[in-house]
Coordinates of C-alpha atoms in Angstrom, one line a residue:
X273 CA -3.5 24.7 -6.6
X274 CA -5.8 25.0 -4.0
X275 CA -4.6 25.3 -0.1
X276 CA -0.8 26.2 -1.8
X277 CA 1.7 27.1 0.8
X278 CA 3.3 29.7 -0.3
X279 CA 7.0 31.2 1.6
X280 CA 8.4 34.6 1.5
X281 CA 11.7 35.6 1.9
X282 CA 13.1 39.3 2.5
X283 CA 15.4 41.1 4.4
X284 CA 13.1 44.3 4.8
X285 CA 10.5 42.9 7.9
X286 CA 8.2 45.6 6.8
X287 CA 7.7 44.4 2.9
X288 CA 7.1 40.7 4.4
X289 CA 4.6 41.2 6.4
X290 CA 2.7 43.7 4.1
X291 CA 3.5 40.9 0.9
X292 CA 2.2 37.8 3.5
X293 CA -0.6 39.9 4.0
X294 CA -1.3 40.4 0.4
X295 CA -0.8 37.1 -0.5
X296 CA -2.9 35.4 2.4
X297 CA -5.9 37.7 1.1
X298 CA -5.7 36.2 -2.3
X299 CA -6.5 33.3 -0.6
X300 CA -3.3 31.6 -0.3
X301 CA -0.6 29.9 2.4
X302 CA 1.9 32.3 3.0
X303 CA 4.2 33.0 5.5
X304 CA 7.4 34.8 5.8
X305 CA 11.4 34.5 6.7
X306 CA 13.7 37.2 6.8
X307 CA 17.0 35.5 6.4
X308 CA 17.3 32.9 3.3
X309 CA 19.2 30.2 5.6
X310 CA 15.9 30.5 7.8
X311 CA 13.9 29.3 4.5
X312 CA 16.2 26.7 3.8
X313 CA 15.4 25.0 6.5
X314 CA 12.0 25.4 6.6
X315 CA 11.7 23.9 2.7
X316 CA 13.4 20.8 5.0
X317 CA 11.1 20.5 7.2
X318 CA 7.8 21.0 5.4
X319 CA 5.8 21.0 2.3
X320 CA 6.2 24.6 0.2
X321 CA 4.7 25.0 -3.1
X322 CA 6.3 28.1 -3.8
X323 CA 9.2 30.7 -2.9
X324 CA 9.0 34.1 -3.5
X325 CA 12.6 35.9 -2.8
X326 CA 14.1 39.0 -3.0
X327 CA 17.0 39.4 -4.9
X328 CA 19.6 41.5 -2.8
X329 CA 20.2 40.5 1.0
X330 CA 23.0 41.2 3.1
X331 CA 23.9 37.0 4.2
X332 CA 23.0 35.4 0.9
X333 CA 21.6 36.6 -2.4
X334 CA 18.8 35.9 -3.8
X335 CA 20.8 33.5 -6.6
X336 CA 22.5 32.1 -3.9
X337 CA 19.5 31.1 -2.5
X338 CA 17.7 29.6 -6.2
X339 CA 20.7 27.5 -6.3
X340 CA 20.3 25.9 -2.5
X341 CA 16.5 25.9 -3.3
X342 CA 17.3 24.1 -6.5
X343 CA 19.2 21.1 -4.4
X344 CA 16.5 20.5 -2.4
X345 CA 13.8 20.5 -4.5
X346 CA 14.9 21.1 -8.2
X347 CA 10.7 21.0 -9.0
X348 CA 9.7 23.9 -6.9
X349 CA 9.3 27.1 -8.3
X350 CA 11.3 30.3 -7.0
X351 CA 9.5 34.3 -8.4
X352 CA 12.3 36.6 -7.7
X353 CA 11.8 40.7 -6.4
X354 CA 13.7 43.0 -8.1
X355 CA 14.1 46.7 -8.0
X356 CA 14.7 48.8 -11.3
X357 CA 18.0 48.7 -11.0
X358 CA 18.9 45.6 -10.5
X359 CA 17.0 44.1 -13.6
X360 CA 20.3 42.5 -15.1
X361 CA 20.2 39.7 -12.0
X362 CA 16.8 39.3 -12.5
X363 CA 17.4 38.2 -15.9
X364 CA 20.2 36.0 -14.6
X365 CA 17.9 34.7 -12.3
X366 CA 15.7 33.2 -14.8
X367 CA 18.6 31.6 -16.3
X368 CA 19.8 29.8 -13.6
X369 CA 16.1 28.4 -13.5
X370 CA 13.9 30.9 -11.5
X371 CA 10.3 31.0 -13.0
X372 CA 9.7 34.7 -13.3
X373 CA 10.2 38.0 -11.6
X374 CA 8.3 41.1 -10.4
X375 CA 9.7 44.5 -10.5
X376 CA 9.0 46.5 -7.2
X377 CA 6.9 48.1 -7.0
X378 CA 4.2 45.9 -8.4
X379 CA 0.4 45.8 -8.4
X380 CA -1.5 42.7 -6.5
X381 CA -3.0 42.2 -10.0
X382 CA 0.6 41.1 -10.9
X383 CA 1.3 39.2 -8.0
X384 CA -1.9 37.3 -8.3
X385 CA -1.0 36.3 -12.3
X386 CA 2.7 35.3 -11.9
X387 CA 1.5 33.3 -8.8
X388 CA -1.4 31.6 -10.5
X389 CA 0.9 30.7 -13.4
X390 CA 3.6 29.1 -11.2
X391 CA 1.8 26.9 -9.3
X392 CA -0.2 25.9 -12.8
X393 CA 3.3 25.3 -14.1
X394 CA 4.1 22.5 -10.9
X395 CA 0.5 21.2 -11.4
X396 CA 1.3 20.3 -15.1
X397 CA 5.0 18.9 -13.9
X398 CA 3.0 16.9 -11.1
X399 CA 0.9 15.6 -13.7
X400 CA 3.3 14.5 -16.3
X401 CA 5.4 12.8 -14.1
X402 CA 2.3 10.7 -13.0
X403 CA 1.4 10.0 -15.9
X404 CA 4.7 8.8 -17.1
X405 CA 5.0 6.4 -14.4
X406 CA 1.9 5.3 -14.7
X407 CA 2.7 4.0 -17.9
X408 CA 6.2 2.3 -16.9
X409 CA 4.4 0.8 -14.3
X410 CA 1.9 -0.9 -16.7
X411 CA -1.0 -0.9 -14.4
X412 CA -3.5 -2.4 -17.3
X413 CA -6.0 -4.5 -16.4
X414 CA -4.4 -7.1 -18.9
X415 CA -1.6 -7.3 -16.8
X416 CA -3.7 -8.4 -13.9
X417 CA -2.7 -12.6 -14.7
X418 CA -5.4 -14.9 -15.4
X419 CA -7.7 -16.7 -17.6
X420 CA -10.1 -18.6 -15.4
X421 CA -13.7 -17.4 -15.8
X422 CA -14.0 -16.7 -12.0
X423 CA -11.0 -14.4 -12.3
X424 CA -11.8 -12.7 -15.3
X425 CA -15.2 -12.0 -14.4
X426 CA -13.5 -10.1 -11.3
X427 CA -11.7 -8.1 -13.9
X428 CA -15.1 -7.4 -16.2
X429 CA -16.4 -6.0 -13.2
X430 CA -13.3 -3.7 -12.1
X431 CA -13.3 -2.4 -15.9
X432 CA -17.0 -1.3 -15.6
X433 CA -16.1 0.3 -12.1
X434 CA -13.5 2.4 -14.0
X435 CA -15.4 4.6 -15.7
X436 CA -17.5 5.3 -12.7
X437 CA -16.8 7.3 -9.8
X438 CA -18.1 5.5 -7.1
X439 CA -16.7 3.7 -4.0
X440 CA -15.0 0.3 -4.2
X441 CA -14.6 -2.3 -1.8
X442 CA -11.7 -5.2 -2.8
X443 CA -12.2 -8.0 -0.5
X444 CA -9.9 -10.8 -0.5
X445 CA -6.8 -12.7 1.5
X446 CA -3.3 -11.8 1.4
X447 CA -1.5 -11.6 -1.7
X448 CA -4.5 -12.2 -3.6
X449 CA -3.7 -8.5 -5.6
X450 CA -6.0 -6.1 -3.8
X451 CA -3.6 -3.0 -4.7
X452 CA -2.6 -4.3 -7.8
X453 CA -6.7 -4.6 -8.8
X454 CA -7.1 -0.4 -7.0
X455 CA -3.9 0.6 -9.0
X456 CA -5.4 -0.5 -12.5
X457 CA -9.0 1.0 -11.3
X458 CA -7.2 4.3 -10.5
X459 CA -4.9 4.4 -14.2
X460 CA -8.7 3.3 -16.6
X461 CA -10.5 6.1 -14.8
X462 CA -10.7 9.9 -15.5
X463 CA -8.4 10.4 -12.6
X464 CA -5.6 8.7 -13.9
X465 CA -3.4 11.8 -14.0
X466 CA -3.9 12.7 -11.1
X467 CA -2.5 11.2 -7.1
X468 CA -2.9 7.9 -6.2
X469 CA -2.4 7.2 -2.5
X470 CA -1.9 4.1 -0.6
X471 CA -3.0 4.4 3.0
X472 CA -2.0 1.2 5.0
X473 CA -4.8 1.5 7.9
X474 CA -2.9 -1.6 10.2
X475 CA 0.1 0.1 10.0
X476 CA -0.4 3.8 11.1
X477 CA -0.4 3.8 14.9
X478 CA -3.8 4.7 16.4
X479 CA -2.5 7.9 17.9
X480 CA -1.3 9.6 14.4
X481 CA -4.4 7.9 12.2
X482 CA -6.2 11.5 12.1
X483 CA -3.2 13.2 11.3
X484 CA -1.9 11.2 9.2
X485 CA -5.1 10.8 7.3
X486 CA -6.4 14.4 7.9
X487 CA -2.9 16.4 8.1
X488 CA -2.4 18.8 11.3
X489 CA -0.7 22.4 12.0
X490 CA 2.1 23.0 13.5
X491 CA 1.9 23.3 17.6
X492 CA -1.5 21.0 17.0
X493 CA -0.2 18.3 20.0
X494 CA 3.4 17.5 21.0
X495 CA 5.7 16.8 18.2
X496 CA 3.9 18.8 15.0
X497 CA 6.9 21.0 14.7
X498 CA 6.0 21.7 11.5
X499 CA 2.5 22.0 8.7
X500 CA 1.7 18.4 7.1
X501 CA -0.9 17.7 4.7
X502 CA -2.8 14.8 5.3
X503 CA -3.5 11.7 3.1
X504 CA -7.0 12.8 1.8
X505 CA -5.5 16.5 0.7
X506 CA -2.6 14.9 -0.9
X507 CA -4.9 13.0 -2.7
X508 CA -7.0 15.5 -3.8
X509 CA -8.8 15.3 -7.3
X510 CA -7.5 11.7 -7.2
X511 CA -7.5 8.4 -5.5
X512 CA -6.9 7.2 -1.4
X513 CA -6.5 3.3 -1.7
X514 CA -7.2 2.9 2.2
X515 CA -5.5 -1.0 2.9
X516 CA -6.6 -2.7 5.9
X517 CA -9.6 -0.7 6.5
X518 CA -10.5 -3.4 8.8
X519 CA -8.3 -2.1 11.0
X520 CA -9.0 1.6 11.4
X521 CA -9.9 2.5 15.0
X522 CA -13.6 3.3 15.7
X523 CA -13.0 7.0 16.5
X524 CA -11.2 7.0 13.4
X525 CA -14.2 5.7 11.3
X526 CA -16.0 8.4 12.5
X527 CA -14.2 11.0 11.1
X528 CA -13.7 9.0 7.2
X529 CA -17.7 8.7 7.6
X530 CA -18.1 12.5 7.7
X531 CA -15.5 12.8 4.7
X532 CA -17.3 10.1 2.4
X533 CA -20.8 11.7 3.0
X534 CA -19.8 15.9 2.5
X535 CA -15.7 15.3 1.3
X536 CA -14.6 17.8 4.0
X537 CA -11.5 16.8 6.0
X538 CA -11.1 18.7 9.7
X539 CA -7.6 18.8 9.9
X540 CA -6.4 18.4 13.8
X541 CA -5.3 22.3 15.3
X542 CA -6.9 23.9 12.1
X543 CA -10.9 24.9 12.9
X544 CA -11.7 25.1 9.4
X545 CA -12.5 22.1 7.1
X546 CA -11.4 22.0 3.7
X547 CA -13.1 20.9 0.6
X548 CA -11.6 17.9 -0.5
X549 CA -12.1 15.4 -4.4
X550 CA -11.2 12.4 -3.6
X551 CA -12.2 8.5 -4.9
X552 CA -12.3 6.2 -2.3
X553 CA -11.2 2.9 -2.9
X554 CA -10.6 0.2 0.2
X555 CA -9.3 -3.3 0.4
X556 CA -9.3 -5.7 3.5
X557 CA -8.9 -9.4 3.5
X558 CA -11.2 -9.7 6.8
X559 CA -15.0 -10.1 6.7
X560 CA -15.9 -6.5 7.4
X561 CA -19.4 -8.2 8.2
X562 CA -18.2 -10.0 11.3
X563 CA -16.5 -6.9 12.7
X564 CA -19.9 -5.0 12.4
X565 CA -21.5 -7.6 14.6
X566 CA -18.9 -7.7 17.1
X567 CA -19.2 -3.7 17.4
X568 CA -15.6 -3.3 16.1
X569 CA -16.7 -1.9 12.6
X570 CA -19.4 0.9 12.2
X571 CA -22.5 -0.3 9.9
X572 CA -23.4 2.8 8.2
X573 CA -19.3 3.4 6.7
X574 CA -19.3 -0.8 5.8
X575 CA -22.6 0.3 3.6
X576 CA -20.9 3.6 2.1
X577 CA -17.5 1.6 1.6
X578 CA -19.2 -1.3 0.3
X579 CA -21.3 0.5 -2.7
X580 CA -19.4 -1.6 -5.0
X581 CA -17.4 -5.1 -3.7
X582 CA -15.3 -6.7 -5.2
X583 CA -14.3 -9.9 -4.2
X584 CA -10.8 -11.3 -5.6
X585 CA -10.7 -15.5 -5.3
X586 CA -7.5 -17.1 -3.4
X587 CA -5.3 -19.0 -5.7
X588 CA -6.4 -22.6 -4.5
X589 CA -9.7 -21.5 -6.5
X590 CA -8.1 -20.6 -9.6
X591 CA -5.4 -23.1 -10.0
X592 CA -5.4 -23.0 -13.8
X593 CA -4.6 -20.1 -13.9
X594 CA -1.1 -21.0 -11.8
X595 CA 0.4 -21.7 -15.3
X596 CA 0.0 -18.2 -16.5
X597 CA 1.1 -16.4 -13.3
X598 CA 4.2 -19.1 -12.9
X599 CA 5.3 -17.7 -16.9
X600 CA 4.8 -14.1 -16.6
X601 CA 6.6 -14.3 -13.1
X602 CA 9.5 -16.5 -14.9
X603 CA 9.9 -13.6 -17.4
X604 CA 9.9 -10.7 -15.4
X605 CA 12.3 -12.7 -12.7
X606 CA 14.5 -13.5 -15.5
X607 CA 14.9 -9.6 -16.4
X608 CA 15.6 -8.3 -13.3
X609 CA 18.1 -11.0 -12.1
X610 CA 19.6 -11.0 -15.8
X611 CA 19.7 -15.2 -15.5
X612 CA 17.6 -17.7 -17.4
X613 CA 16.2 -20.7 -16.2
X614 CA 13.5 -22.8 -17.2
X615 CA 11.2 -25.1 -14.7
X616 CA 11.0 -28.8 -15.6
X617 CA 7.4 -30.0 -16.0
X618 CA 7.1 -31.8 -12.9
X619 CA 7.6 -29.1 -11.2
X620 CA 4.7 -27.0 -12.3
X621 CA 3.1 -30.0 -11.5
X622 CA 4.0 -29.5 -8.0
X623 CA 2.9 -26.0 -8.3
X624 CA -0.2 -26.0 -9.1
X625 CA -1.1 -29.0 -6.6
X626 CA -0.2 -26.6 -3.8
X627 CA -2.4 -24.7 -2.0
X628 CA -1.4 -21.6 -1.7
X629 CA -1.8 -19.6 1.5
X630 CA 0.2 -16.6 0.9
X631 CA -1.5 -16.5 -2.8
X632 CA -0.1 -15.1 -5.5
X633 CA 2.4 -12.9 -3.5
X634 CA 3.7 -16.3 -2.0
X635 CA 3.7 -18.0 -5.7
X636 CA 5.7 -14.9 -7.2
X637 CA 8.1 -15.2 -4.2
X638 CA 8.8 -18.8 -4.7
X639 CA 9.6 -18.7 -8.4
X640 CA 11.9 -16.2 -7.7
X641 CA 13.6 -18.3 -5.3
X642 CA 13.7 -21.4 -7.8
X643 CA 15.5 -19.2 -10.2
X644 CA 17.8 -17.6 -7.8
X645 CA 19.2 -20.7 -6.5
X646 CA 18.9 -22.7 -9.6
X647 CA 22.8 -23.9 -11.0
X648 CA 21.8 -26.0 -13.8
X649 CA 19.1 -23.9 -16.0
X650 CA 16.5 -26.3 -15.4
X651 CA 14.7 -26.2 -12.1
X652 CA 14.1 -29.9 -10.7
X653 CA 11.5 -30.7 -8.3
X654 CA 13.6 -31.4 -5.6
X655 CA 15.0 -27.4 -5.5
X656 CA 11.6 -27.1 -4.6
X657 CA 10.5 -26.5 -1.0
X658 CA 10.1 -28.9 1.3
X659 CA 6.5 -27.7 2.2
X660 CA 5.4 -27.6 -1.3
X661 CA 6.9 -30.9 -2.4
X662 CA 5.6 -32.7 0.7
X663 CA 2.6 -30.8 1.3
X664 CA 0.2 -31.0 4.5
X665 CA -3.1 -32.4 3.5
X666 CA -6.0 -33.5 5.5
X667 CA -7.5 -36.4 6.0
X668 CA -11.1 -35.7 8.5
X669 CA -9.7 -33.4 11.0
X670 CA -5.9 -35.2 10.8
X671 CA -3.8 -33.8 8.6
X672 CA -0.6 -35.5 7.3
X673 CA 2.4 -35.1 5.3
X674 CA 2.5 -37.6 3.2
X675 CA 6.0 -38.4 1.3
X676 CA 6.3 -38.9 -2.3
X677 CA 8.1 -42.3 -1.8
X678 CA 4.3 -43.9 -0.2
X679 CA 4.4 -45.4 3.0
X680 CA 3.6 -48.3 5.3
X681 CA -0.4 -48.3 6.5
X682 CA 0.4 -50.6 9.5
X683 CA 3.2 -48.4 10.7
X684 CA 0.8 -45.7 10.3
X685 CA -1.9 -47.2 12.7
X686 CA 1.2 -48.5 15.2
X687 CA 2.1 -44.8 15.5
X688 CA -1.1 -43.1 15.7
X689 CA -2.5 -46.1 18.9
X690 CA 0.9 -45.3 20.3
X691 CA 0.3 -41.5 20.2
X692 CA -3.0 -42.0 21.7
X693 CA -1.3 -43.9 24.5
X694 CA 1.4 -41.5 25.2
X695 CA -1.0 -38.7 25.4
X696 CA -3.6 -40.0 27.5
X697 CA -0.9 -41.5 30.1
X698 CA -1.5 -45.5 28.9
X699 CA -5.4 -45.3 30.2
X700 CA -6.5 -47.7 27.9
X701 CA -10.2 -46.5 28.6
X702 CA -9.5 -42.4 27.6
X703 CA -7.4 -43.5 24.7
X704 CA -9.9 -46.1 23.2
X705 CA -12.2 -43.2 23.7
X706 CA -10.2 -40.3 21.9
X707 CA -9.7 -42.8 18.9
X708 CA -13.3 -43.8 19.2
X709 CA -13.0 -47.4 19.3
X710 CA -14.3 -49.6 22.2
X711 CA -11.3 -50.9 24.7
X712 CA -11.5 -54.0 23.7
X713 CA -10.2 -53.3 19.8
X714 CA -7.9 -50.9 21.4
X715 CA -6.4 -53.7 24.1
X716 CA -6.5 -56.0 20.7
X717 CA -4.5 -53.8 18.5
X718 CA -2.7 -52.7 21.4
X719 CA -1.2 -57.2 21.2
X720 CA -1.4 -56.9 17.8
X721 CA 1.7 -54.1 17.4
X722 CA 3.4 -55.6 21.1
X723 CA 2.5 -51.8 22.7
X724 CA 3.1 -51.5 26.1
X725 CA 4.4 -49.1 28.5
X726 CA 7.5 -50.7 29.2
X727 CA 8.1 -50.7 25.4
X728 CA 7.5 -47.3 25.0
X729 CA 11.2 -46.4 25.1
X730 CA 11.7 -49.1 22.0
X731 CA 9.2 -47.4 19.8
X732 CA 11.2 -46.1 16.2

C-alpha cells in the first residue's frame, strides 16, 4: 500500500526512534508512541494502516493493547516484538488475532517482509469487502429503469464507457440518476474492486475544498490536529465521482486541472506531491457551458472533464418509461416497509401525466408515500397529491390549475378582467393595455360582468 502510515509503540525511546527510522527509509509512514494509551488515541484521531507493538511494557501489555486496538478497528493489523524469552505471548498473541511477530533482534530484511505482507493482507480485506457490497448493492446497468430508446441509448453509451478509462461527464437535472449512472460505470470497469468515492463539490465549504480533496498534515492551518488523506488518495487506483462540479471554486479548479493532466495531488503543509490512479468521473445538472462564458468555470478543465458527456433526459421526456420505474419502486417499497399495496389504474394515469420536476428521485419519493399512507391495499387517486392530481399547466405565459371537476369559462374571464383591475388600481386605460385589448372592449366587458370599484368588495 503505497503512502501507508505506519505507528510504533515501545516503552524503550531508544528502539522507536532507531525502528521509525528504519521503517521511514523503507519508504513508509511511521511514527512512534511510547505509552500504548498514547496510541490509542491517536488510532482515534487518524488514519493508521498498521501497528507495530512491543510486547512487555510497564502501563499496558502488548495483549492488552491488541485487544483495545481490536475495538477500534477489528480490520487493522497489529505485528508484535518479542524477545527470546518471551516467545510463549507471542504465540498468544497471534491467537488473540495479531498478524505476526518479530523476534528481537531482527534484520530490516525481516521487517520489510512481515510489513509488506500485512498491509497486502488489509489490501485484499479492503477489496473483498468492496466487492461484496458491490454486489448487494446491485449497481448493474440493468437496474438503471427504462425502456424508452432515448434512455437506453444513454445506457449503450455508459456500457461502452466502461471498458474505457477515460473521463466522464453526466449532465442532467436533479434526481435524474447522475450517481446511480457513475456507480454502475465504476462496478462494469476494471476498477470495480477497488474505491469508489463520492465528492459532493456544493457541499464542502470553499475553505476545506483542497483539503478535503487533496488531504493535509497535521499543524498545515488552524484546526489540522491531526494527518488526513484527501479524496483523490483515498481513491487511489479507483474512482472520484466529483457531484456538483459546477460548483467548485475557481482556485479550486486550478488545482483538479493539474491532477487530471499529470495525476499528482499537492497535499496542503506537505511540499511533496504524490503519485495518484485515479478515474475521474463528474456530474452537474447546470450547463457547465454558461459558466465558462460568465468566467465562473475554467475552459481548459470543462474540455478535460468533458472528454466523454453524457447527458441523462428528465423524466417529462421519457414518460413511458414511468410505468417501469413506478413497478420496480412499488416492489422494493413493498420490501422495505413489509406492506403490500397495489395502485389503481387511474392513478398511474395521473402519474405519468405529471411532469416531474424532482425526476425520478421525486417519483420514487411519491410512491413511497402512496404506500405508506395507503389503508385500503389499493391506492386511489385521490391519496394522491394535490399538486399531481391538479397539476399547474400553462396556457401562453398563464399558467392555471385546472380542476378535474371542469369549470365555468365566463367566470374565468370575470376573474382574470377583475384581476387586471385590481392590479392596475381601476385605470381602465393600463388594464385594457396589460390584457391587450382596446378600452373600449375592456369598459364593454367591464358592463357585461357589472365590475366596478364599488363592487369590488362583492366579488366571490
Amino acid at each position: 500500500m503505497k503512502h501507508a502510515n505506519i505507528l510504533l509503540v515501545d516503552d524503550d525511546k531508544n528502539l522507536l526512534r532507531v525502528l521509525t527510522y528504519q521503517i521511514q527509509e523503507l519508504g513508509f509512514r511511521a511514527s512512534g508512541v511510547s505509552a500504548p494509551r498514547e496510541a490509542l488515541q491517536r488510532l482515534k484521531e487518524e488514519k493508521v494502516d498498521l501497528v507495530i507493538t512491543d510486547l512487555k511494557m510497564p502501563e499496558m501489555d502488548g495483549l492488552q493493547l491488541l485487544r483495545e486496538v481490536g475495538k477500534i478497528n477489528p480490520d487493522l493489523p497489529v505485528i508484535v516484538l518479542t524477545a527470546h524469552g518471551t516467545i510463549d505471548k507471542a504465540v498468544e498473541a497471534i491467537k488473540e488475532g495479531a498478524f505476526d511477530f518479530l523476534t528481537k533482534p531482527f534484520a530490516k530484511e525481516q521487517l520489510r517482509h512481515v510489513i509488506a505482507n500485512a498491509l497486502k493482507m488489509t489490501q485484499l480485506l479492503q477489496d473483498n469487502r468492496r466487492l461484496s457490497e458491490a454486489v448487494r448493492e446491485r449497481f448493474q446497468f440493468e437496474g438503471l429503469i427504462g425502456g424508452s430508446k432515448l434512455f437506453q441509448e444513454i445506457l449503450d453509451l455508459a456500457k461502452q464507457l466502461s471498458k474505457v478509462d477515460t473521463t466522464v461527464l453526466i449532465q442532467g437535472e436533479s434526481g435524474t440518476g447522475k450517481e446511480i449512472l457513475a456507480r454502475a460505470i465504476h462496478f462494469h470497469s476494471h476498477r470495480a474492486s477497488k474505491p469508489f468515492v463520492v465528492v459532493n463539490c456544493g457541499a464542502i465549504p470553499e475553505g476545506l475544498v483542497e483539503s478535503e480533496l487533496f488531504g493535509h498534515r497535521r499543524g498545515s492551518f488552524t484546526g489540522a490536529v491531526s494527518d488526513q488523506k484527501g479524496k483523490f488518495e483515498t481513491a487511489d487506483s479507483g474512482t472520484l465521482f466529483l457531484d456538483e462540479i459546477g460548483e467548485l471554486p475557481l482556485n479550486s479548479q486550478v488545482k483538479l486541472l493539474r491532477v487530471l493532466q499529470d495525476g499528482k495531488v499537492d497535499v496542503v503543509g506537505d511540499p511533496r506531491p504524490r503519485q495518484v490512479d485515479v478515474r475521474i468521473l463528474a456530474a452537474t445538472n447546470k450547463d457547465l457551458r454558461d459558466l465558462v462564458r460568465q468566467g465562473d468555470f475554467r475552459e481548459d478543465l470543462y474540455y478535460r472533464l468533458s472528454v466523454a458527456p453524457l447527458s441523462l433526459p428528465p423524466l417529462r421526456r421519457r414518460r413511458e418509461d414511468i410505468p417501469l420505474l413506478v413497478h420496480h419502486f412499488v416492489e422494493k417499497i413493498q420490501a422495505k416497509l413489509g406492506k403490500t399495496a397495489t395502485l389503481d389504474p387511474s392513478v398511474l394515469e395521473l402519474l405519468q401525466g405529471y411532469d416531474w420536476p424532482g425526476n425520478v428521485r421525486e417519483l420514487e419519493n411519491v410512491v413511497e408515500h402512496l404506500i405508506v399512507f395507503n389503508r385500503t391495499g389499493v391506492v386511489q387517486r385521490d391519496e394522491l397529491p394535490a399538486h399531481i392530481r391538479h397539476p399547474m399547466r400553462p396556457l401562453g405565459k398563464v399558467v392555471l390549475r385546472l380542476p378535474d371537476e371542469g369549470f365555468s369559462l365566463e367566470e374565468l374571464e370575470r376573474d382574470l378582467l377583475y384581476t387586471a383591475l385590481e392590479r392596475h388600481d381601476w385605470n381602465q386605460t393600463h388594464a385594457a393595455s396589460y390584457l391587450g385589448i382596446t378600452r373600449n372592449t375592456l369598459i364593454y366587458r367591464m358592463q357585461k360582468f357589472n365590475l366596478r370599484p364599488e363592487a369590488a368588495s362583492s366579488k366571490p
